[in-house]
Protein backbone atom coordinates (compact mmCIF):
# COMPACT_ATOMS: atom_id res chain seq x y z
CA THR A 1 0.00 0.00 0.00
CA VAL A 2 1.24 3.48 -0.89
CA MET A 3 0.07 6.67 0.87
CA VAL A 4 0.69 10.04 -0.76
CA GLY A 5 -0.08 13.47 0.71
CA VAL A 6 -0.15 16.47 -1.60
CA ALA A 7 -0.54 20.15 -0.63
CA ILE A 8 -2.78 21.82 -3.18
CA ALA A 9 -3.65 25.49 -3.73
CA VAL A 10 -5.53 27.48 -6.36
CA PRO A 11 -3.30 28.03 -9.41
CA GLU A 12 -2.98 31.63 -10.57
CA ASP A 13 -4.17 30.75 -14.07
CA GLY A 14 -7.31 28.97 -12.72
CA SER A 15 -6.34 25.65 -14.27
CA PRO A 16 -7.22 22.35 -12.56
CA VAL A 17 -4.70 20.84 -10.15
CA ALA A 18 -3.45 17.40 -11.17
CA PHE A 19 -1.51 14.97 -9.02
CA GLY A 20 -0.99 11.25 -8.90
CA TYR A 21 1.19 8.29 -8.24
CA GLY A 22 2.22 5.56 -10.65
CA ASN A 23 -0.48 5.10 -13.27
CA ILE A 24 -3.29 6.73 -11.22
CA SER A 25 -3.97 10.44 -11.35
CA VAL A 26 -6.51 12.90 -9.95
CA GLU A 27 -7.59 16.24 -11.41
CA VAL A 28 -9.30 18.77 -9.09
CA PRO A 29 -11.01 21.83 -10.66
CA SER A 30 -9.71 25.15 -9.32
CA ALA A 31 -13.30 26.16 -8.41
CA ILE A 32 -13.32 23.43 -5.73
CA LEU A 33 -10.06 24.74 -4.30
CA GLU A 34 -11.38 28.32 -4.36
CA SER A 35 -14.51 27.23 -2.45
CA LEU A 36 -12.34 25.76 0.32
CA GLY A 37 -11.04 29.22 1.15
CA ALA A 38 -7.62 27.86 2.14
CA PRO A 39 -4.93 25.63 0.68
CA GLY A 40 -5.93 21.99 0.92
CA VAL A 41 -4.24 18.70 1.43
CA ALA A 42 -5.15 15.69 -0.69
CA VAL A 43 -4.41 12.26 0.76
CA MET A 44 -4.22 9.44 -1.71
CA GLY A 45 -3.95 5.77 -0.78
CA LEU A 46 -3.08 3.29 -3.48
CA LEU A 47 -3.52 -0.46 -3.27
CA PRO A 48 -1.67 -1.94 -6.26
CA ALA A 49 -3.24 -4.85 -8.11
CA THR A 50 -0.03 -6.81 -7.47
CA SER A 51 -0.39 -6.71 -3.66
CA ALA A 52 -1.56 -9.65 -1.56
CA LEU A 53 -4.21 -7.48 0.14
CA PHE A 54 -5.65 -6.52 -3.26
CA ASN A 55 -5.92 -10.20 -4.19
CA LEU A 56 -7.67 -10.95 -0.89
CA LEU A 57 -10.20 -8.10 -1.41
CA ASN A 58 -10.72 -8.99 -5.05
CA SER A 59 -11.34 -12.68 -4.33
CA SER A 60 -14.56 -11.83 -2.47
CA GLU A 61 -15.90 -9.29 -4.98
CA GLY A 62 -14.12 -10.36 -8.15
CA GLY A 63 -13.86 -8.33 -11.29
CA MET A 64 -11.46 -5.55 -10.25
CA GLN A 65 -9.61 -4.25 -13.28
CA SER A 66 -7.39 -1.55 -11.78
CA ASP A 67 -5.42 -0.57 -8.70
CA ILE A 68 -7.67 0.62 -5.86
CA LEU A 69 -7.54 4.33 -5.02
CA SER A 70 -8.59 5.90 -1.72
CA LEU A 71 -8.97 9.67 -1.94
CA ASP A 72 -9.58 12.30 0.78
CA LEU A 73 -9.37 16.08 0.69
CA PHE A 74 -8.84 18.30 3.75
CA ALA A 75 -9.08 22.07 4.24
CA ASN A 76 -8.34 23.76 7.59
CA GLY A 77 -8.05 20.32 9.18
CA THR A 78 -11.59 19.29 8.15
CA ALA A 79 -12.43 16.55 5.68
CA VAL A 80 -14.28 17.72 2.58
CA LYS A 81 -17.32 15.52 1.90
CA ASP A 82 -19.39 16.67 -1.08
CA LEU A 83 -17.87 18.57 -3.98
CA ALA A 84 -19.51 21.41 -5.92
CA GLU A 85 -17.95 20.14 -9.15
CA PRO A 86 -16.80 16.69 -10.19
CA ILE A 87 -13.16 15.70 -9.93
CA GLN A 88 -11.63 13.36 -12.48
CA LEU A 89 -9.83 10.14 -11.65
CA THR A 90 -7.66 8.32 -14.15
CA LEU A 91 -7.30 4.57 -13.58
CA VAL A 92 -5.47 2.07 -15.73
CA SER A 93 -6.60 -1.48 -16.47
CA ASP A 94 -5.17 -4.12 -18.73
CA GLY A 95 -7.93 -3.28 -21.22
CA SER A 96 -8.69 -6.93 -21.90
CA GLN A 97 -12.32 -6.65 -20.76
CA PRO A 98 -14.83 -3.77 -20.60
CA ALA A 99 -14.67 -1.99 -17.24
CA THR A 100 -16.58 0.81 -15.54
CA CYS A 101 -15.91 3.17 -12.64
CA ALA A 102 -17.07 2.16 -9.17
CA TYR A 103 -16.59 3.11 -5.55
CA LEU A 104 -16.73 1.03 -2.39
CA ASP A 105 -19.99 1.82 -0.59
CA GLU A 106 -18.97 1.72 3.06
CA GLU A 107 -22.54 1.09 4.25
CA THR A 108 -23.27 -1.95 2.10
CA LYS A 109 -19.61 -3.06 1.76
CA THR A 110 -20.12 -3.55 -1.99
CA TRP A 111 -18.91 -1.81 -5.14
CA SER A 112 -21.36 0.75 -6.53
CA THR A 113 -21.52 3.03 -9.55
CA ALA A 114 -23.95 5.54 -7.98
CA GLY A 115 -22.48 9.01 -8.12
CA VAL A 116 -19.54 7.94 -10.29
CA SER A 117 -19.66 8.40 -14.04
CA LEU A 118 -17.50 6.98 -16.78
CA VAL A 119 -16.02 9.85 -18.81
CA SER A 120 -13.96 7.81 -21.28
CA VAL A 121 -12.13 4.55 -21.87
CA GLN A 122 -9.19 4.40 -24.24
CA ASN A 123 -6.44 1.79 -24.51
CA GLY A 124 -7.00 0.62 -20.93
CA THR A 125 -7.11 4.16 -19.48
CA ILE A 126 -10.38 4.75 -17.66
CA ILE A 127 -11.38 8.31 -16.73
CA CYS A 128 -14.08 8.67 -14.09
CA ALA A 129 -15.86 11.74 -12.66
CA THR A 130 -17.28 11.99 -9.14
CA ARG A 131 -18.56 14.58 -6.67
CA HIS A 132 -17.73 12.55 -3.58
CA LEU A 133 -14.53 11.14 -2.12
CA SER A 134 -14.19 7.48 -1.28
CA ILE A 135 -12.39 4.32 -2.40
CA PHE A 136 -12.43 3.93 -6.17
CA GLY A 137 -11.54 1.33 -8.76
CA ALA A 138 -12.47 -0.02 -12.16
CA ILE A 139 -14.70 -3.09 -12.06
CA LEU A 140 -15.72 -5.43 -14.87
CA LYS A 141 -18.98 -4.29 -16.43
CA SER A 142 -20.24 -7.88 -16.54
CA ALA A 143 -19.36 -8.49 -12.87
CA PHE A 144 -21.17 -5.33 -11.80
CA ALA A 145 -24.20 -6.20 -13.92
CA ALA A 146 -24.39 -9.63 -12.29
CA LEU A 147 -24.20 -8.05 -8.83
CA ALA A 148 -26.81 -5.43 -9.69
CA CYS A 149 -29.26 -8.03 -11.06
CA SER A 150 -28.76 -10.43 -8.18
CA ASN A 151 -31.31 -10.74 -5.38
CA ALA A 152 -28.69 -12.34 -3.13
CA ALA A 153 -28.14 -9.18 -1.10
CA ALA A 154 -31.87 -8.87 -0.39
CA ILE A 155 -32.34 -12.56 0.36
CA PHE A 156 -29.40 -12.83 2.75
CA SER A 157 -30.06 -9.50 4.48
CA GLU A 158 -31.37 -9.52 8.03
CA GLN A 159 -34.86 -8.63 6.80
CA GLY A 160 -34.73 -11.31 4.09
CA LEU A 161 -33.75 -14.04 6.55
CA ARG A 162 -36.49 -12.93 8.96
CA SER A 163 -39.10 -13.16 6.21
CA LEU A 164 -38.10 -16.78 5.55
CA GLY A 165 -39.29 -17.69 9.05
CA SER A 166 -42.23 -15.30 9.21
CA ARG A 167 -44.69 -17.23 7.04
CA LEU A 168 -45.33 -20.72 5.83
CA TRP A 169 -43.81 -20.29 2.38
CA ILE A 170 -42.85 -23.95 2.45
CA PHE A 171 -46.49 -24.88 1.67
CA GLU A 172 -46.94 -22.54 -1.29
CA TRP A 173 -47.24 -24.13 -4.76
CA SER A 174 -43.88 -22.86 -5.98
CA ALA A 175 -42.12 -24.30 -2.92
CA ILE A 176 -43.98 -27.62 -3.22
CA LEU A 177 -42.92 -27.87 -6.89
CA ASN A 178 -39.35 -27.10 -5.85
CA TRP A 179 -39.43 -29.86 -3.17
CA ILE A 180 -40.85 -32.38 -5.67
CA THR A 181 -38.08 -31.51 -8.16
CA LEU A 182 -35.44 -31.87 -5.46
CA LEU A 183 -36.78 -35.26 -4.31
CA LEU A 184 -37.05 -36.49 -7.90
CA GLY A 185 -33.43 -35.47 -8.56
CA VAL A 186 -32.18 -37.22 -5.41
CA SER A 187 -34.10 -40.41 -6.23
CA LEU A 188 -32.78 -40.44 -9.82
CA MET A 189 -29.22 -40.01 -8.53
CA ALA A 190 -29.73 -42.90 -6.09
CA LYS A 191 -31.06 -45.12 -8.91
CA ALA A 192 -28.14 -44.14 -11.17
CA ARG A 193 -25.64 -44.94 -8.43
CA LYS A 194 -27.30 -48.32 -7.84
CA ALA A 195 -27.23 -49.06 -11.58
CA ASP A 196 -23.49 -48.19 -11.71
CA ARG A 197 -22.62 -50.85 -9.14
């Protein structure tokens, strides 16, 4: 893991401030810095895709296509939360599969694309825009689509597990058909095993 702190101030020419490390860069519009009323400090944490921790995090979510970037901005010792204008993040992937920008939602502990937009993708360089600061990365589009379409989060949530025990769903027609299919499959496997002997 790499941590980088950068002192940033409003440039005289009003141009955006750009900083980065390795193949990741951040561009902050000067209007954001002007609104802070004081020079700021940007703190950037980078978790390279080659690190063991990255592999551990990626094994549970799957589909990460870039290094993971943590970004915070401080002015007068206070963390800046919401930004008046979007900042741009440049991430690099291997470009072998289509990826999109995502951030780690700290409440749900899952990757989300809400509030992060994909500006462009070219030759494995992914440019994202966001108005909030968090932990960012590029995730496979297909992996995110599978997560977004999945009901697993709702089913295995506390409320979902409570609803399993709250009514007698086991006696509904769809459940009965499911039980019959399960029993038929088990009996056919038992017959096949007996026939193999």
